[in-house]
CSV table of C-alpha atoms and ligand atoms in Angstrom, one decimal:
chain,number,residue,atom,x,y,z
T,56,MET,CA,-16.2,-8.8,29.6
T,57,PRO,CA,-12.7,-7.2,29.6
T,58,LYS,CA,-11.5,-3.9,27.9
T,59,GLU,CA,-9.5,-5.5,25.3
T,60,PRO,CA,-5.9,-4.4,25.7
T,61,LEU,CA,-4.5,-0.8,24.0
T,62,ILE,CA,-2.4,-1.5,21.7
T,63,LEU,CA,0.9,0.5,20.8
T,64,GLY,CA,1.4,0.1,16.8
T,65,ILE,CA,5.4,1.0,15.4
T,66,GLU,CA,6.5,1.0,12.1
T,67,SER,CA,9.6,1.8,9.9
T,68,SER,CA,9.3,0.1,6.8
T,69,CYS,CA,10.0,2.3,4.0
T,70,ASP,CA,10.2,6.2,4.8
T,71,GLU,CA,7.4,6.4,7.2
T,72,THR,CA,8.2,6.8,10.5
T,73,ALA,CA,5.2,6.0,12.6
T,74,ALA,CA,3.6,5.3,15.5
T,75,ALA,CA,-0.2,4.3,16.7
T,76,VAL,CA,-2.6,3.8,19.8
T,77,VAL,CA,-5.5,0.9,18.4
T,78,ARG,CA,-7.9,-0.8,20.8
T,79,GLY,CA,-9.4,-3.2,18.7
T,80,ARG,CA,-10.2,-2.1,15.2
T,81,VAL,CA,-10.5,1.9,16.8
T,82,VAL,CA,-7.7,4.7,15.8
T,83,LEU,CA,-7.2,7.2,19.4
T,84,SER,CA,-4.1,8.5,17.5
T,85,SER,CA,-2.1,8.1,14.0
T,86,VAL,CA,1.3,9.8,14.4
T,87,VAL,CA,3.1,9.3,10.5
T,88,ALA,CA,5.9,11.7,10.0
T,89,SER,CA,7.4,11.5,6.6
T,90,GLN,CA,10.6,11.9,5.2
T,91,HIS,CA,9.0,13.0,1.4
T,92,GLU,CA,11.7,15.9,1.4
T,93,LEU,CA,14.8,14.0,1.9
T,94,HIS,CA,14.2,11.7,-0.9
T,95,GLN,CA,12.7,13.7,-3.1
T,96,GLU,CA,16.1,14.9,-5.0
T,97,TYR,CA,16.4,11.4,-5.5
T,98,ALA,CA,13.0,10.5,-7.3
T,99,GLY,CA,12.7,7.5,-4.7
T,100,VAL,CA,13.4,6.8,-1.2
T,101,VAL,CA,17.1,6.1,-0.4
T,102,PRO,CA,18.0,3.2,2.4
T,103,GLU,CA,19.8,4.7,4.5
T,104,ILE,CA,18.8,8.3,4.8
T,105,ALA,CA,15.7,6.4,5.4
T,106,SER,CA,17.2,4.8,8.5
T,107,ARG,CA,18.5,7.2,9.7
T,108,ALA,CA,15.7,10.3,9.8
T,109,HIS,CA,13.7,7.0,11.1
T,110,ALA,CA,16.6,6.7,14.3
T,111,GLU,CA,16.1,10.7,14.9
T,112,ARG,CA,12.4,10.1,14.3
T,113,LEU,CA,11.6,7.6,16.2
T,114,THR,CA,10.9,8.8,20.1
T,115,PRO,CA,9.4,11.7,18.4
T,116,VAL,CA,7.0,9.6,17.1
T,117,VAL,CA,5.7,7.3,19.8
T,118,THR,CA,5.3,10.5,23.0
T,119,ALA,CA,2.8,12.3,20.0
T,120,ALA,CA,0.9,9.1,19.6
T,121,LEU,CA,0.7,8.7,23.0
T,122,ALA,CA,-0.3,12.2,24.1
T,123,ARG,CA,-2.7,12.4,21.1
T,124,ALA,CA,-5.0,9.0,22.2
T,125,GLY,CA,-4.4,10.6,26.2
T,126,VAL,CA,-2.7,7.4,27.7
T,127,ARG,CA,0.9,6.9,29.4
T,128,LEU,CA,3.8,3.4,28.2
T,129,ALA,CA,1.9,2.4,31.6
T,130,ASP,CA,-1.5,2.5,29.7
T,131,ILE,CA,-0.6,0.5,26.8
T,132,GLY,CA,-0.9,-3.4,27.1
T,133,ALA,CA,0.9,-5.0,24.0
T,134,ALA,CA,3.4,-3.8,21.4
T,135,ALA,CA,2.8,-4.5,17.4
T,136,VAL,CA,6.0,-3.8,15.3
T,137,GLY,CA,6.0,-4.6,11.4
T,138,HIS,CA,8.8,-6.7,11.0
T,139,ARG,CA,8.8,-7.4,7.6
T,140,PRO,CA,9.3,-6.8,4.5
T,141,GLY,CA,11.3,-3.5,3.5
T,142,LEU,CA,14.7,-2.4,4.2
T,143,ILE,CA,16.0,-3.4,6.3
T,144,GLY,CA,18.4,-1.0,8.3
T,145,SER,CA,14.2,1.2,8.5
T,146,LEU,CA,12.8,-2.0,9.6
T,147,LEU,CA,15.7,-3.3,12.4
T,148,VAL,CA,15.5,0.6,13.6
T,149,GLY,CA,11.0,0.1,14.7
T,150,VAL,CA,12.0,-3.3,15.6
T,151,SER,CA,14.6,-2.4,18.0
T,152,ALA,CA,12.3,0.1,19.7
T,153,ALA,CA,9.7,-1.8,19.9
T,154,LYS,CA,11.7,-4.4,21.1
T,155,ALA,CA,12.9,-2.0,24.2
T,156,LEU,CA,10.1,-0.9,24.8
T,157,ALA,CA,7.9,-4.3,25.3
T,158,TRP,CA,10.7,-5.8,27.4
T,159,SER,CA,10.9,-2.8,29.2
T,160,LEU,CA,7.0,-2.5,30.1
T,161,GLY,CA,7.2,-6.0,30.2
T,162,ILE,CA,4.0,-6.2,27.6
T,163,PRO,CA,3.8,-9.4,25.3
T,164,ILE,CA,4.6,-8.1,21.2
T,165,VAL,CA,3.6,-9.4,18.5
T,166,ALA,CA,5.2,-8.9,14.7
T,167,VAL,CA,2.9,-8.0,12.3
T,168,ASP,CA,3.8,-8.8,8.5
T,169,HIS,CA,3.4,-5.5,6.5
T,170,VAL,CA,1.3,-6.1,3.8
T,171,HIS,CA,-1.2,-8.1,5.3
T,172,ALA,CA,-1.3,-5.2,7.9
T,173,HIS,CA,-2.2,-3.3,4.5
T,174,LEU,CA,-5.5,-5.2,4.3
T,175,PHE,CA,-6.4,-4.7,7.4
T,176,ALA,CA,-6.6,-0.4,7.1
T,177,GLY,CA,-9.8,-1.2,5.8
T,178,CYS,CA,-11.7,-2.7,8.8
T,179,MET,CA,-9.9,0.3,10.8
T,180,THR,CA,-12.3,3.7,12.3
T,181,PHE,CA,-10.8,6.5,14.0
T,182,SER,CA,-12.5,7.0,17.8
T,183,THR,CA,-12.7,11.2,16.5
T,184,HIS,CA,-14.9,9.5,13.8
T,185,GLN,CA,-16.7,13.8,12.6
T,186,PRO,CA,-20.2,13.2,10.8
T,187,GLY,CA,-20.0,13.4,7.1
T,188,GLN,CA,-16.8,11.6,6.4
T,189,HIS,CA,-16.9,9.0,5.2
T,190,GLU,CA,-18.5,5.7,7.6
T,191,PRO,CA,-16.1,2.7,7.0
T,192,ASN,CA,-17.9,-0.7,8.4
T,193,VAL,CA,-15.8,-2.4,11.4
T,194,HIS,CA,-17.6,-4.9,11.7
T,195,GLU,CA,-15.4,-7.7,10.5
T,196,PRO,CA,-16.1,-8.3,7.4
T,197,ALA,CA,-17.2,-11.4,5.7
T,198,PHE,CA,-14.8,-14.0,4.5
T,199,PRO,CA,-13.6,-15.9,2.9
T,200,ALA,CA,-12.3,-12.3,1.1
T,201,LEU,CA,-10.0,-10.9,-1.8
T,202,GLY,CA,-7.0,-9.6,-0.7
T,203,LEU,CA,-5.5,-7.3,-2.6
T,204,VAL,CA,-2.1,-4.8,-1.3
T,205,VAL,CA,-1.4,-1.4,-4.6
T,206,SER,CA,1.5,0.1,-3.3
T,207,GLY,CA,4.8,1.3,-3.8
T,208,GLY,CA,6.2,-1.6,-3.3
T,209,HIS,CA,4.0,-4.2,-3.5
T,210,THR,CA,0.6,-6.2,-5.8
T,211,SER,CA,-0.4,-8.6,-4.6
T,212,LEU,CA,-3.5,-10.5,-4.6
T,213,TYR,CA,-4.4,-12.3,-1.2
T,214,LEU,CA,-7.3,-15.2,-1.4
T,215,MET,CA,-7.9,-14.4,2.8
T,216,ARG,CA,-9.7,-16.9,4.9
T,217,SER,CA,-9.8,-13.8,8.0
T,218,SER,CA,-7.9,-11.0,8.5
T,219,THR,CA,-5.1,-13.7,9.6
T,220,ASN,CA,-4.5,-16.5,7.2
T,221,LEU,CA,-4.0,-15.5,4.2
T,222,THR,CA,-2.5,-17.1,0.8
T,223,ARG,CA,-0.9,-14.5,-1.8
T,224,LEU,CA,-2.4,-15.8,-5.9
T,225,GLY,CA,-0.9,-14.1,-7.2
T,226,ALA,CA,2.0,-10.4,-6.9
T,227,THR,CA,3.3,-8.4,-9.6
T,228,ILE,CA,6.5,-10.0,-11.7
T,229,ASP,CA,8.5,-6.7,-12.4
T,230,ASP,CA,7.5,-3.3,-10.9
T,231,ALA,CA,4.8,-2.5,-8.1
T,232,ILE,CA,2.1,0.4,-9.7
T,233,GLY,CA,3.2,2.8,-7.5
T,234,GLU,CA,6.4,2.6,-8.4
T,235,ALA,CA,5.4,2.9,-12.0
T,236,TYR,CA,3.0,6.1,-11.3
T,237,ASP,CA,6.0,7.5,-8.8
T,238,LYS,CA,8.6,6.8,-12.5
T,239,LEU,CA,6.0,8.4,-15.3
T,240,ALA,CA,5.6,11.3,-12.4
T,241,SER,CA,9.4,12.3,-12.3
T,242,MET,CA,9.1,11.7,-16.7
T,243,LEU,CA,7.1,15.0,-16.4
T,244,GLY,CA,8.7,16.8,-13.9
T,245,LEU,CA,6.0,16.8,-11.4
T,246,GLY,CA,7.9,15.9,-7.6
T,247,PHE,CA,8.0,12.7,-5.4
T,248,PRO,CA,6.3,10.2,-4.4
T,249,GLY,CA,4.4,11.1,-7.7
T,250,GLY,CA,1.5,9.2,-7.7
T,251,PRO,CA,-0.9,12.0,-5.5
T,252,LEU,CA,0.0,14.3,-8.1
T,253,VAL,CA,-0.3,11.9,-12.1
T,254,ASP,CA,-3.8,11.1,-9.9
T,255,LYS,CA,-5.2,15.1,-9.8
T,256,LEU,CA,-3.7,16.1,-13.3
T,257,ALA,CA,-5.8,12.8,-14.8
T,258,THR,CA,-8.6,13.3,-13.5
T,259,THR,CA,-8.2,17.4,-16.2
T,260,GLY,CA,-7.1,14.8,-18.7
T,261,ASN,CA,-8.3,12.3,-22.2
T,262,ASP,CA,-8.1,9.1,-20.8
T,263,ARG,CA,-7.9,7.0,-24.1
T,264,ALA,CA,-5.0,10.0,-25.7
T,265,VAL,CA,-2.8,7.0,-26.2
T,266,ASP,CA,-3.4,3.5,-26.1
T,267,PHE,CA,-1.5,2.3,-23.4
T,268,PRO,CA,-1.1,-1.7,-23.1
T,269,VAL,CA,-2.9,-3.8,-20.3
T,270,SER,CA,-0.3,-6.6,-19.2
T,271,ARG,CA,-2.6,-9.7,-18.9
T,272,LEU,CA,0.1,-11.6,-18.8
T,273,ALA,CA,-1.2,-16.1,-18.8
T,274,PRO,CA,-4.7,-16.9,-19.4
T,275,GLY,CA,-5.9,-17.7,-15.8
T,276,SER,CA,-2.4,-15.8,-14.1
T,277,LEU,CA,-3.1,-13.6,-10.9
T,278,ASP,CA,-0.1,-12.3,-11.4
T,279,PHE,CA,0.6,-8.3,-12.4
T,280,SER,CA,2.7,-6.5,-14.5
T,281,PHE,CA,3.9,-3.2,-14.8
T,282,SER,CA,6.9,-2.0,-16.3
T,283,GLY,CA,5.7,-2.6,-19.5
T,284,LEU,CA,3.7,0.2,-19.7
T,285,LYS,CA,6.4,1.9,-17.5
T,286,THR,CA,9.0,1.4,-20.9
T,287,ALA,CA,5.1,3.0,-22.8
T,288,ALA,CA,4.5,6.0,-20.7
T,289,LEU,CA,8.7,7.1,-21.4
T,290,TYR,CA,8.7,6.0,-25.1
T,291,ALA,CA,4.9,8.5,-25.0
T,292,LEU,CA,7.0,10.8,-24.1
T,293,GLN,CA,10.0,10.6,-25.8
T,294,GLY,CA,9.1,9.1,-28.3
T,295,VAL,CA,10.0,5.1,-29.8
T,296,PRO,CA,14.2,5.2,-29.6
T,297,GLN,CA,14.6,4.1,-33.4
T,298,THR,CA,18.0,1.1,-33.9
T,299,ARG,CA,18.2,2.0,-37.5
T,300,PRO,CA,18.8,5.1,-39.4
T,301,PRO,CA,15.7,6.6,-41.5
T,302,HIS,CA,15.5,6.0,-45.4
T,303,PRO,CA,16.6,9.2,-47.1
T,304,ASP,CA,12.9,9.6,-49.4
T,305,ARG,CA,11.1,8.8,-46.5
T,306,PRO,CA,12.2,11.4,-42.8
T,307,ARG,CA,10.3,10.4,-40.0
T,308,PRO,CA,7.5,12.8,-38.6
T,309,PRO,CA,8.9,14.5,-35.6
T,310,HIS,CA,7.4,12.7,-32.5
T,311,VAL,CA,4.9,14.5,-30.7
T,312,ALA,CA,4.6,14.0,-27.3
T,313,PRO,CA,0.6,14.0,-25.6
T,314,SER,CA,-0.2,16.8,-22.8
T,315,ALA,CA,1.4,15.5,-19.9
T,316,ALA,CA,-2.8,15.5,-18.7
T,317,ASP,CA,-4.3,13.2,-21.5
T,318,LEU,CA,-0.3,11.1,-20.3
T,319,CYS,CA,-1.6,10.8,-16.4
T,320,ALA,CA,-5.7,10.3,-17.4
T,321,SER,CA,-4.2,7.3,-20.5
T,322,PHE,CA,-1.7,6.0,-17.9
T,323,GLN,CA,-4.3,5.8,-15.4
T,324,HIS,CA,-6.7,3.7,-17.9
T,325,ALA,CA,-5.2,1.1,-18.5
T,326,ALA,CA,-3.1,0.6,-14.4
T,327,VAL,CA,-6.5,0.2,-13.4
T,328,GLY,CA,-7.9,-2.1,-15.8
T,329,ALA,CA,-4.8,-4.3,-14.6
T,330,ILE,CA,-6.2,-4.2,-11.7
T,331,THR,CA,-9.7,-5.5,-12.6
T,332,LEU,CA,-9.1,-7.6,-14.9
T,333,LYS,CA,-7.0,-9.8,-12.6
T,334,LEU,CA,-10.3,-9.6,-9.9
T,335,LEU,CA,-12.7,-10.1,-12.3
T,336,ARG,CA,-10.0,-13.6,-13.1
T,337,ALA,CA,-9.5,-14.4,-9.1
T,338,LEU,CA,-13.6,-13.8,-8.9
T,339,ASP,CA,-14.1,-16.0,-11.5
T,340,GLN,CA,-11.2,-18.6,-10.1
T,341,HIS,CA,-12.3,-18.4,-6.3
T,342,PRO,CA,-16.8,-17.6,-6.6
T,343,ALA,CA,-17.0,-17.7,-3.3
T,344,CYS,CA,-15.3,-14.5,-2.4
T,345,ARG,CA,-18.1,-12.1,-0.6
T,346,SER,CA,-15.6,-9.5,0.1
T,347,LEU,CA,-13.1,-7.3,-1.2
T,348,LEU,CA,-10.4,-5.8,1.5
T,349,VAL,CA,-7.8,-3.1,-0.1
T,350,GLY,CA,-5.1,-1.9,0.9
T,351,GLY,CA,-1.3,0.6,0.3
T,352,GLY,CA,-0.9,3.7,-0.7
T,353,VAL,CA,-2.0,3.5,-4.7
T,354,SER,CA,-5.9,2.7,-2.5
T,355,ALA,CA,-5.8,6.4,-2.1
T,356,ASN,CA,-6.7,6.4,-6.1
T,357,SER,CA,-9.7,8.3,-7.0
T,358,ARG,CA,-10.3,6.3,-10.1
T,359,LEU,CA,-8.9,2.8,-8.9
T,360,ARG,CA,-11.6,3.7,-5.5
T,361,ALA,CA,-14.7,4.5,-8.2
T,362,GLU,CA,-14.0,1.6,-10.6
T,363,LEU,CA,-13.7,-0.8,-7.2
T,364,ALA,CA,-17.1,0.5,-6.0
T,365,THR,CA,-18.3,-0.3,-9.5
T,366,LEU,CA,-17.0,-3.7,-9.8
T,367,ALA,CA,-18.2,-4.6,-5.6
T,368,ARG,CA,-21.6,-3.2,-6.3
T,369,ALA,CA,-22.0,-5.6,-9.9
T,370,ARG,CA,-20.2,-8.1,-7.7
T,371,GLY,CA,-22.4,-8.2,-4.7
T,372,LEU,CA,-18.8,-8.4,-2.6
T,373,ASP,CA,-19.1,-6.4,0.1
T,374,LEU,CA,-15.9,-3.9,-0.3
T,375,ARG,CA,-13.7,-2.1,2.1
T,376,LEU,CA,-10.8,0.8,1.2
T,377,PRO,CA,-9.1,2.3,3.3
T,378,GLN,CA,-10.4,5.8,4.4
T,379,MET,CA,-7.7,7.7,3.3
T,380,ALA,CA,-4.8,8.2,6.2
T,381,LEU,CA,-4.9,4.8,6.5
T,382,CYS,CA,-3.9,4.5,2.2
T,383,VAL,CA,-0.3,4.6,2.7
T,384,ASP,CA,2.1,3.8,5.4
T,385,ASN,CA,0.9,4.1,8.8
T,386,ALA,CA,0.6,2.4,12.2
T,387,ALA,CA,-2.5,2.0,12.6
T,388,MET,CA,-3.1,-1.0,10.4
T,389,ILE,CA,-0.2,-2.6,12.1
T,390,ALA,CA,-1.4,-2.1,15.7
T,391,GLY,CA,-4.2,-3.3,14.6
T,392,LEU,CA,-3.9,-6.2,12.0
T,393,GLY,CA,-1.4,-7.0,15.8
T,394,ALA,CA,-4.6,-7.5,17.8
T,395,GLN,CA,-5.6,-10.2,15.6
T,396,LEU,CA,-3.1,-11.5,16.3
T,397,LEU,CA,-2.7,-11.9,19.9
T,398,ALA,CA,-6.3,-12.8,20.0
T,399,SER,CA,-6.2,-15.3,17.6
T,400,ARG,CA,-2.7,-17.3,19.1
T,401,SER,CA,-3.0,-19.4,22.7
T,402,TRP,CA,0.7,-17.5,23.7
T,403,ALA,CA,0.5,-13.9,23.9
T,404,SER,CA,3.8,-12.8,23.0
T,405,GLU,CA,6.4,-13.2,20.2
T,406,ASP,CA,9.7,-14.1,22.3
T,407,LEU,CA,11.8,-11.0,21.5
T,408,GLY,CA,13.9,-12.9,19.3
T,409,PHE,CA,12.4,-12.1,16.6
T,410,PRO,CA,14.5,-10.9,13.3
T,411,ALA,CA,13.9,-8.1,10.8
T,412,VAL,CA,12.8,-9.4,7.7
T,413,PRO,CA,13.6,-8.2,4.4
T,414,THR,CA,11.6,-10.0,1.8
T,415,THR,CA,8.2,-10.1,1.5
T,416,SER,CA,5.7,-13.3,3.2
T,417,LEU,CA,3.5,-15.2,0.7
W,689,LIG,O1,1.7,1.9,0.7
W,689,LIG,P1,2.9,2.7,0.8
W,689,LIG,O2,2.8,4.5,1.3
W,689,LIG,O3,4.4,2.7,1.1
W,689,LIG,C1,5.2,0.8,0.1
W,689,LIG,O4,4.0,0.8,1.0
W,689,LIG,O5,4.8,0.9,-0.5
W,689,LIG,O6,2.5,3.3,-0.8
W,689,LIG,C2,3.4,4.8,-1.0
W,689,LIG,C3,2.8,4.5,-3.0
W,689,LIG,C4,3.6,5.4,-3.3
W,689,LIG,O7,4.4,4.6,-4.8
W,689,LIG,C5,2.6,6.5,-4.3
W,689,LIG,O8,2.7,7.6,-5.3
W,689,LIG,C6,2.2,5.8,-4.0
W,689,LIG,O9,1.4,4.9,-3.1
W,689,LIG,N1,0.2,6.3,-4.1
W,689,LIG,C7,-0.9,7.2,-5.0
W,689,LIG,C8,-1.9,8.0,-4.4
W,689,LIG,N2,-2.1,8.3,-4.0
W,689,LIG,C9,0.0,8.0,-3.4
W,689,LIG,N3,-1.0,6.4,-6.2
W,689,LIG,C10,-1.7,6.9,-7.6
W,689,LIG,N4,-2.5,7.3,-7.1
W,689,LIG,C11,-3.0,7.7,-6.0
W,689,LIG,N5,-3.2,9.0,-5.1
W,690,LIG,ZN1,2.9,0.5,2.7
């Protein structure tokens, strides 16, 4: 059987400039240049700063990915690029660079949906795998599967008939879960991105100290909502704003804020609870699902990982969680899904005219 081609992946949809070399599901190299230091003082990603930084960093990142994989540009068989969704200026940098490379090398190029690629991350493994490390199952997961993407920009549930055939069942109607984590961290002055810092602080707190709402939405809904939780966290910290002056005979007691650790633990309890609630609903509606594929930055969350493992065990699901390095934005997942897309098509490559698209796909 001929060896699968080496795929060079490029990702620049938000604030990570990334390149990777992948063969099938095996990651030979994955280089991510994060821009967190550039956006830290704004507690969020500034689009113009992000696209300028991508333009500066892309060539060194691609060069590093090739060097770490021990290959030359001439060895690359195809290019894959994240072309949607994301910040348009950021996407354009990666898409233009990938098209230029593919054209000059005369190789096929495939456009990959960033959100769908997050779902493929749990199906990949590193060629330099160390014994004792969490060893992901690199065999094809059983389909149909449920797909869950939890990140700074997305919170979506999918019904997956294969890695390349997906139907969206639900998505957030307001904030993404990672955005809510980042806002809580910003309220507490913890830093950016806040998810990992909230996760760490939560391990020392009481998760029942504050009774936060778990959003359900309409019965049977598979959509998510995190803006109410974000507001509830703000009120728990600062007190509920009062619209009327206090009664002269009944002065209001002073607001007592919970400790940062208790707030983080209680927030995490509610945020993860909202995810598992919708997963259970989705399983009731799609009982044929045999696997659960999860991806996105928040899939690095310790409590979410533990609760998903418990849920998967109870429901007999094959759970695919990405290795930590592949939870956040990276180009290995883009190249990995790109390889599947190339293999599943009767024709080899996209036309070079495909666009960068800021909006999310279904
Ligand atoms: O997938 P990603 O790199 O970017 C998007 O596509 O949005 O996800 C970044 C998000 C940030 O909101 C970050 O705070 C969150 O993932 N995150 C976490 C953890 N690690 C990263 N959230 C909760 N717990 C974590 N351990
Ligand atoms: Zn992402």
